[in-house]
mmCIF file of C-alpha atoms in Angstrom:
data_model
loop_
_atom_site.group_PDB
_atom_site.id
_atom_site.type_symbol
_atom_site.label_atom_id
_atom_site.label_comp_id
_atom_site.label_asym_id
_atom_site.label_seq_id
_atom_site.Cartn_x
_atom_site.Cartn_y
_atom_site.Cartn_z
ATOM 1 C CA UNK A 1 52.075 -54.406 -35.469
ATOM 2 C CA UNK A 2 54.013 -54.426 -38.763
ATOM 3 C CA UNK A 3 55.195 -51.249 -39.392
ATOM 4 C CA UNK A 4 54.950 -51.409 -42.785
ATOM 5 C CA UNK A 5 51.135 -51.850 -42.293
ATOM 6 C CA UNK A 6 48.102 -49.529 -42.630
ATOM 7 C CA UNK A 7 46.676 -50.091 -39.290
ATOM 8 C CA UNK A 8 50.430 -48.882 -37.950
ATOM 9 C CA UNK A 9 50.300 -45.530 -39.589
ATOM 10 C CA UNK A 10 46.618 -45.047 -38.838
ATOM 11 C CA UNK A 11 47.937 -45.325 -35.315
ATOM 12 C CA UNK A 12 50.485 -43.286 -35.306
ATOM 13 C CA UNK A 13 48.221 -40.447 -36.660
ATOM 14 C CA UNK A 14 45.303 -41.138 -34.732
ATOM 15 C CA UNK A 15 46.739 -40.906 -31.174
ATOM 16 C CA UNK A 16 48.012 -37.180 -31.706
ATOM 17 C CA UNK A 17 45.001 -36.649 -33.307
ATOM 18 C CA UNK A 18 42.818 -37.737 -30.574
ATOM 19 C CA UNK A 19 45.010 -35.983 -28.114
ATOM 20 C CA UNK A 20 44.792 -32.649 -29.896
ATOM 21 C CA UNK A 21 40.986 -33.146 -29.961
ATOM 22 C CA UNK A 22 40.471 -34.017 -26.338
ATOM 23 C CA UNK A 23 42.873 -30.708 -25.406
ATOM 24 C CA UNK A 24 40.714 -28.642 -27.685
ATOM 25 C CA UNK A 25 37.293 -29.870 -25.898
ATOM 26 C CA UNK A 26 39.162 -29.136 -22.962
ATOM 27 C CA UNK A 27 40.115 -25.850 -23.851
ATOM 28 C CA UNK A 28 36.492 -25.067 -24.676
ATOM 29 C CA UNK A 29 35.001 -26.091 -21.577
ATOM 30 C CA UNK A 30 37.487 -23.930 -19.847
ATOM 31 C CA UNK A 31 36.483 -20.982 -21.548
ATOM 32 C CA UNK A 32 32.878 -21.633 -21.380
ATOM 33 C CA UNK A 33 33.134 -22.072 -17.798
ATOM 34 C CA UNK A 34 35.072 -18.542 -17.457
ATOM 35 C CA UNK A 35 32.883 -16.944 -19.826
ATOM 36 C CA UNK A 36 29.682 -18.000 -17.519
ATOM 37 C CA UNK A 37 31.838 -16.734 -14.646
ATOM 38 C CA UNK A 38 32.561 -13.422 -16.194
ATOM 39 C CA UNK A 39 29.105 -13.076 -17.218
ATOM 40 C CA UNK A 40 27.483 -13.949 -13.995
ATOM 41 C CA UNK A 41 29.999 -11.586 -12.425
ATOM 42 C CA UNK A 42 28.984 -8.846 -14.592
ATOM 43 C CA UNK A 43 25.228 -9.876 -14.132
ATOM 44 C CA UNK A 44 26.420 -9.632 -10.394
ATOM 45 C CA UNK A 45 27.462 -5.920 -11.292
ATOM 46 C CA UNK A 46 24.394 -4.580 -13.036
ATOM 47 C CA UNK A 47 22.372 -6.324 -10.190
ATOM 48 C CA UNK A 48 24.001 -4.164 -7.628
ATOM 49 C CA UNK A 49 23.839 -1.215 -9.559
ATOM 50 C CA UNK A 50 20.334 -1.607 -10.555
ATOM 51 C CA UNK A 51 19.439 -2.512 -7.090
ATOM 52 C CA UNK A 52 20.846 0.965 -5.833
ATOM 53 C CA UNK A 53 19.339 2.981 -8.297
ATOM 54 C CA UNK A 54 15.765 1.346 -8.675
ATOM 55 C CA UNK A 55 16.008 1.632 -4.220
ATOM 56 C CA UNK A 56 16.880 5.410 -4.690
ATOM 57 C CA UNK A 57 14.405 6.161 -7.567
ATOM 58 C CA UNK A 58 11.787 4.666 -5.944
ATOM 59 C CA UNK A 59 12.391 6.447 -2.546
ATOM 60 C CA UNK A 60 12.402 9.719 -4.571
ATOM 61 C CA UNK A 61 8.947 9.161 -5.784
ATOM 62 C CA UNK A 62 7.715 8.466 -2.481
ATOM 63 C CA UNK A 63 9.491 11.550 -1.396
ATOM 64 C CA UNK A 64 7.778 13.816 -4.188
ATOM 65 C CA UNK A 65 4.695 12.320 -3.208
ATOM 66 C CA UNK A 66 5.161 13.547 0.403
ATOM 67 C CA UNK A 67 6.841 16.797 -0.754
ATOM 68 C CA UNK A 68 3.423 17.901 -2.349
ATOM 69 C CA UNK A 69 1.394 17.040 0.677
ATOM 70 C CA UNK A 70 3.417 19.001 2.925
ATOM 71 C CA UNK A 71 3.258 22.244 0.483
ATOM 72 C CA UNK A 72 -0.435 21.968 1.121
ATOM 73 C CA UNK A 73 -0.252 21.751 5.050
ATOM 74 C CA UNK A 74 2.304 24.540 4.946
ATOM 75 C CA UNK A 75 -0.099 27.075 3.567
ATOM 76 C CA UNK A 76 -2.259 26.742 6.255
ATOM 77 C CA UNK A 77 -2.716 30.214 7.950
ATOM 78 C CA UNK A 78 -3.996 28.964 11.183
ATOM 79 C CA UNK A 79 -0.924 26.451 11.514
ATOM 80 C CA UNK A 80 1.437 28.861 11.053
ATOM 81 C CA UNK A 81 0.045 31.354 13.241
ATOM 82 C CA UNK A 82 -0.257 28.627 16.148
ATOM 83 C CA UNK A 83 3.528 27.534 15.358
ATOM 84 C CA UNK A 84 4.714 31.647 15.319
ATOM 85 C CA UNK A 85 2.860 31.523 19.030
ATOM 86 C CA UNK A 86 4.963 28.474 19.847
ATOM 87 C CA UNK A 87 1.390 27.304 21.093
ATOM 88 C CA UNK A 88 1.915 23.428 21.299
ATOM 89 C CA UNK A 89 -1.762 22.509 22.271
ATOM 90 C CA UNK A 90 -3.230 24.863 19.587
ATOM 91 C CA UNK A 91 -0.884 22.943 16.537
ATOM 92 C CA UNK A 92 -1.840 19.651 18.084
ATOM 93 C CA UNK A 93 -5.488 20.410 17.866
ATOM 94 C CA UNK A 94 -5.188 22.014 14.613
ATOM 95 C CA UNK A 95 -2.809 18.933 13.082
ATOM 96 C CA UNK A 96 -4.686 15.635 14.687
ATOM 97 C CA UNK A 97 -7.934 15.603 12.037
ATOM 98 C CA UNK A 98 -5.378 16.170 9.111
ATOM 99 C CA UNK A 99 -2.896 13.696 10.182
ATOM 100 C CA UNK A 100 -6.059 11.202 10.078
ATOM 101 C CA UNK A 101 -6.810 12.073 6.933
ATOM 102 C CA UNK A 102 -3.398 11.917 5.659
ATOM 103 C CA UNK A 103 -3.299 8.631 7.345
ATOM 104 C CA UNK A 104 -6.715 6.952 5.906
ATOM 105 C CA UNK A 105 -5.879 8.593 2.228
ATOM 106 C CA UNK A 106 -2.011 8.377 1.911
ATOM 107 C CA UNK A 107 -0.374 5.957 4.067
ATOM 108 C CA UNK A 108 1.301 8.878 6.174
ATOM 109 C CA UNK A 109 2.402 7.273 9.517
ATOM 110 C CA UNK A 110 4.028 10.055 11.329
ATOM 111 C CA UNK A 111 3.920 13.975 11.355
ATOM 112 C CA UNK A 112 6.514 16.031 12.786
ATOM 113 C CA UNK A 113 7.143 19.963 13.740
ATOM 114 C CA UNK A 114 10.710 20.921 14.131
ATOM 115 C CA UNK A 115 12.393 24.132 15.321
ATOM 116 C CA UNK A 116 14.990 26.168 14.091
ATOM 117 C CA UNK A 117 17.647 24.769 15.855
ATOM 118 C CA UNK A 118 16.504 21.340 14.979
ATOM 119 C CA UNK A 119 14.486 20.272 17.850
ATOM 120 C CA UNK A 120 10.938 18.359 17.669
ATOM 121 C CA UNK A 121 8.648 20.945 18.662
ATOM 122 C CA UNK A 122 5.357 18.418 18.509
ATOM 123 C CA UNK A 123 4.969 15.029 16.970
ATOM 124 C CA UNK A 124 1.190 14.784 16.224
ATOM 125 C CA UNK A 125 1.708 10.992 15.833
ATOM 126 C CA UNK A 126 3.189 11.102 19.444
ATOM 127 C CA UNK A 127 2.750 14.259 21.332
ATOM 128 C CA UNK A 128 4.126 13.395 24.816
ATOM 129 C CA UNK A 129 7.433 12.931 22.765
ATOM 130 C CA UNK A 130 9.320 16.548 21.958
ATOM 131 C CA UNK A 131 12.341 18.172 22.440
ATOM 132 C CA UNK A 132 14.909 15.773 21.123
ATOM 133 C CA UNK A 133 17.176 16.527 18.275
ATOM 134 C CA UNK A 134 15.811 15.606 14.676
ATOM 135 C CA UNK A 135 18.467 16.540 12.395
ATOM 136 C CA UNK A 136 17.867 17.729 8.842
ATOM 137 C CA UNK A 137 17.574 14.761 6.379
ATOM 138 C CA UNK A 138 20.626 14.032 4.019
ATOM 139 C CA UNK A 139 19.014 13.700 0.834
ATOM 140 C CA UNK A 140 18.194 16.919 -1.124
ATOM 141 C CA UNK A 141 15.321 16.803 -3.981
ATOM 142 C CA UNK A 142 14.730 19.742 -6.681
ATOM 143 C CA UNK A 143 18.238 21.098 -6.358
ATOM 144 C CA UNK A 144 20.195 21.771 -3.123
ATOM 145 C CA UNK A 145 19.171 25.276 -2.144
ATOM 146 C CA UNK A 146 17.730 25.449 1.288
ATOM 147 C CA UNK A 147 14.527 25.816 0.317
ATOM 148 C CA UNK A 148 14.399 22.041 -1.289
ATOM 149 C CA UNK A 149 12.819 19.433 0.249
ATOM 150 C CA UNK A 150 15.182 16.767 2.294
ATOM 151 C CA UNK A 151 14.363 13.071 2.831
ATOM 152 C CA UNK A 152 15.754 9.963 4.090
ATOM 153 C CA UNK A 153 14.941 6.699 5.176
ATOM 154 C CA UNK A 154 15.113 5.305 8.793
ATOM 155 C CA UNK A 155 15.350 2.080 10.217
ATOM 156 C CA UNK A 156 12.817 1.776 13.278
ATOM 157 C CA UNK A 157 13.559 -0.117 16.415
ATOM 158 C CA UNK A 158 10.931 -2.796 15.300
ATOM 159 C CA UNK A 159 12.597 -3.629 12.044
ATOM 160 C CA UNK A 160 11.138 -1.246 9.625
ATOM 161 C CA UNK A 161 11.955 1.528 7.227
ATOM 162 C CA UNK A 162 10.255 5.051 7.457
ATOM 163 C CA UNK A 163 10.725 7.577 4.740
ATOM 164 C CA UNK A 164 11.273 10.973 6.116
ATOM 165 C CA UNK A 165 10.649 14.258 4.272
ATOM 166 C CA UNK A 166 10.928 17.690 5.348
ATOM 167 C CA UNK A 167 10.106 21.248 4.197
ATOM 168 C CA UNK A 168 10.433 24.799 5.397
ATOM 169 C CA UNK A 169 7.489 26.464 7.058
ATOM 170 C CA UNK A 170 7.121 29.927 6.500
ATOM 171 C CA UNK A 171 4.398 32.724 7.305
ATOM 172 C CA UNK A 172 2.894 35.039 4.642
ATOM 173 C CA UNK A 173 5.667 37.261 5.202
ATOM 174 C CA UNK A 174 7.993 34.492 4.091
ATOM 175 C CA UNK A 175 9.082 34.313 7.761
ATOM 176 C CA UNK A 176 10.903 31.312 8.483
ATOM 177 C CA UNK A 177 9.065 29.702 11.360
ATOM 178 C CA UNK A 178 10.447 26.558 11.553
ATOM 179 C CA UNK A 179 10.024 22.945 9.617
ATOM 180 C CA UNK A 180 7.429 20.491 8.478
ATOM 181 C CA UNK A 181 8.084 16.569 8.583
ATOM 182 C CA UNK A 182 6.143 13.850 7.220
ATOM 183 C CA UNK A 183 7.146 10.092 7.683
ATOM 184 C CA UNK A 184 5.653 7.068 5.729
ATOM 185 C CA UNK A 185 6.269 3.265 6.540
ATOM 186 C CA UNK A 186 8.474 1.537 3.389
ATOM 187 C CA UNK A 187 8.898 -1.818 4.281
ATOM 188 C CA UNK A 188 6.582 -3.595 1.974
ATOM 189 C CA UNK A 189 6.925 -0.485 -0.776
ATOM 190 C CA UNK A 190 10.750 -0.885 -1.270
ATOM 191 C CA UNK A 191 10.577 -5.022 -2.016
ATOM 192 C CA UNK A 192 7.798 -4.070 -4.453
ATOM 193 C CA UNK A 193 9.450 -1.589 -6.310
ATOM 194 C CA UNK A 194 12.994 -3.604 -5.872
ATOM 195 C CA UNK A 195 10.785 -6.734 -7.552
ATOM 196 C CA UNK A 196 9.718 -4.809 -10.736
ATOM 197 C CA UNK A 197 13.577 -4.517 -11.912
ATOM 198 C CA UNK A 198 13.243 -8.010 -11.783
ATOM 199 C CA UNK A 199 15.812 -8.439 -8.681
ATOM 200 C CA UNK A 200 14.913 -10.610 -5.787
ATOM 201 C CA UNK A 201 15.675 -9.066 -2.312
ATOM 202 C CA UNK A 202 16.423 -9.613 0.903
ATOM 203 C CA UNK A 203 16.353 -6.820 3.808
ATOM 204 C CA UNK A 204 18.137 -7.561 6.726
ATOM 205 C CA UNK A 205 19.376 -5.054 9.904
ATOM 206 C CA UNK A 206 21.996 -5.666 12.423
ATOM 207 C CA UNK A 207 20.549 -6.983 15.708
ATOM 208 C CA UNK A 208 22.061 -3.960 17.435
ATOM 209 C CA UNK A 209 19.460 -1.906 15.779
ATOM 210 C CA UNK A 210 16.501 -3.680 16.538
ATOM 211 C CA UNK A 211 14.414 -4.355 19.636
ATOM 212 C CA UNK A 212 13.491 -7.921 19.658
ATOM 213 C CA UNK A 213 10.287 -7.584 21.600
ATOM 214 C CA UNK A 214 9.134 -5.025 18.993
ATOM 215 C CA UNK A 215 10.264 -7.169 16.079
ATOM 216 C CA UNK A 216 8.843 -10.244 17.032
ATOM 217 C CA UNK A 217 5.618 -8.619 17.729
ATOM 218 C CA UNK A 218 5.539 -7.036 14.244
ATOM 219 C CA UNK A 219 6.834 -10.356 12.404
ATOM 220 C CA UNK A 220 4.026 -12.058 14.117
ATOM 221 C CA UNK A 221 1.280 -9.315 12.982
ATOM 222 C CA UNK A 222 2.357 -9.666 9.801
ATOM 223 C CA UNK A 223 2.555 -13.731 9.731
ATOM 224 C CA UNK A 224 5.986 -14.151 8.950
ATOM 225 C CA UNK A 225 8.537 -15.957 10.503
ATOM 226 C CA UNK A 226 9.801 -14.648 13.831
ATOM 227 C CA UNK A 227 12.671 -16.369 14.503
ATOM 228 C CA UNK A 228 15.086 -14.326 16.368
ATOM 229 C CA UNK A 229 18.235 -16.849 16.119
ATOM 230 C CA UNK A 230 17.663 -17.722 12.192
ATOM 231 C CA UNK A 231 20.807 -15.602 11.746
ATOM 232 C CA UNK A 232 23.572 -14.843 14.229
ATOM 233 C CA UNK A 233 23.979 -11.225 13.924
ATOM 234 C CA UNK A 234 21.125 -9.924 11.625
ATOM 235 C CA UNK A 235 17.228 -10.275 11.299
ATOM 236 C CA UNK A 236 15.168 -10.322 8.677
ATOM 237 C CA UNK A 237 13.020 -7.680 8.394
ATOM 238 C CA UNK A 238 11.696 -8.193 4.466
ATOM 239 C CA UNK A 239 12.281 -10.497 1.678
ATOM 240 C CA UNK A 240 10.318 -11.178 -2.002
ATOM 241 C CA UNK A 241 7.603 -13.223 -2.047
ATOM 242 C CA UNK A 242 9.484 -15.661 -4.387
ATOM 243 C CA UNK A 243 12.784 -15.953 -2.327
ATOM 244 C CA UNK A 244 13.197 -18.903 -0.076
ATOM 245 C CA UNK A 245 14.976 -18.596 2.826
ATOM 246 C CA UNK A 246 17.079 -21.236 2.270
ATOM 247 C CA UNK A 247 18.902 -19.036 0.080
ATOM 248 C CA UNK A 248 20.299 -17.364 2.978
ATOM 249 C CA UNK A 249 22.312 -20.111 4.063
ATOM 250 C CA UNK A 250 25.002 -19.260 0.693
ATOM 251 C CA UNK A 251 26.081 -15.873 2.391
ATOM 252 C CA UNK A 252 28.007 -14.436 5.220
ATOM 253 C CA UNK A 253 24.968 -13.701 6.623
ATOM 254 C CA UNK A 254 24.040 -17.248 7.963
ATOM 255 C CA UNK A 255 27.915 -18.168 8.242
ATOM 256 C CA UNK A 256 29.933 -15.356 8.971
ATOM 257 C CA UNK A 257 33.002 -17.573 7.861
ATOM 258 C CA UNK A 258 31.955 -17.564 4.394
ATOM 259 C CA UNK A 259 33.381 -14.629 2.046
ATOM 260 C CA UNK A 260 30.785 -12.182 0.685
ATOM 261 C CA UNK A 261 27.996 -13.257 -1.480
ATOM 262 C CA UNK A 262 28.625 -13.968 -4.963
ATOM 263 C CA UNK A 263 28.619 -16.822 -7.190
ATOM 264 C CA UNK A 264 26.440 -20.310 -6.156
ATOM 265 C CA UNK A 265 26.037 -23.580 -7.604
ATOM 266 C CA UNK A 266 24.199 -26.103 -6.728
ATOM 267 C CA UNK A 267 23.329 -29.232 -9.096
ATOM 268 C CA UNK A 268 21.840 -27.269 -11.996
ATOM 269 C CA UNK A 269 20.853 -24.061 -10.001
ATOM 270 C CA UNK A 270 23.203 -21.289 -10.164
ATOM 271 C CA UNK A 271 22.442 -18.016 -7.926
ATOM 272 C CA UNK A 272 24.474 -14.993 -8.098
ATOM 273 C CA UNK A 273 24.489 -12.774 -4.819
ATOM 274 C CA UNK A 274 25.505 -9.472 -4.084
ATOM 275 C CA UNK A 275 24.722 -7.114 -1.413
ATOM 276 C CA UNK A 276 23.925 -3.108 -0.773
ATOM 277 C CA UNK A 277 24.444 -1.561 2.488
ATOM 278 C CA UNK A 278 21.426 0.501 3.964
ATOM 279 C CA UNK A 279 22.309 3.588 5.903
ATOM 280 C CA UNK A 280 20.552 5.346 8.708
#
């Protein structure tokens, strides 16, 4: 090419210009990718915080409902007198019809009387089982005083979750007689109030915390998959209706060799994962 021609100078100018444009495009694409990843990581953080907050607030709402029911029960003079005499048959006879109403009207599944030394005096729902320790639930409501109701969520051996709420039981002279507790199954409620926040959720438990026979029977009664070997170390105990089980293949729960769930891309799909431990 003639160095004095116009085409020569065009090449001299256009080649560096083209390289500069390509470099700018590459930088732009890298910046867009980093920004998207950063946004997804921020979304992951917000999802974790939102999940924690929504779950706790949902539990508190239900705990306050049980607190109100317990307050009414604690005013029953006949119940107070039977507990003061440590008359277990009388307490049971008085409580059974009340529990039937609580089950039918409010979904209450457990009612327990606890002694001052935190031993089970009577389980109305399971009267043959008593005498074991029942520690005070770890969350307090309405302040931190001894008079505040206390609550926590326990995992059950069949793979369920039960909200347990405790208040003091006093007689008419304000003498402390013991404690009253109500329990409510929270399996579907937890999924529902987490779902209202726009967060899809799976609930899993370590297999060591679950009795296989009870878990499989419960899953079948719900019409849910009961494959004990689906995950190596955990069992699925609940999931949002719009979440395919296949999503779990991207997580360490399906493959322990994988890192902690975070960001997954497959074709045009981007999934952000986070996890939150559930403590008894």
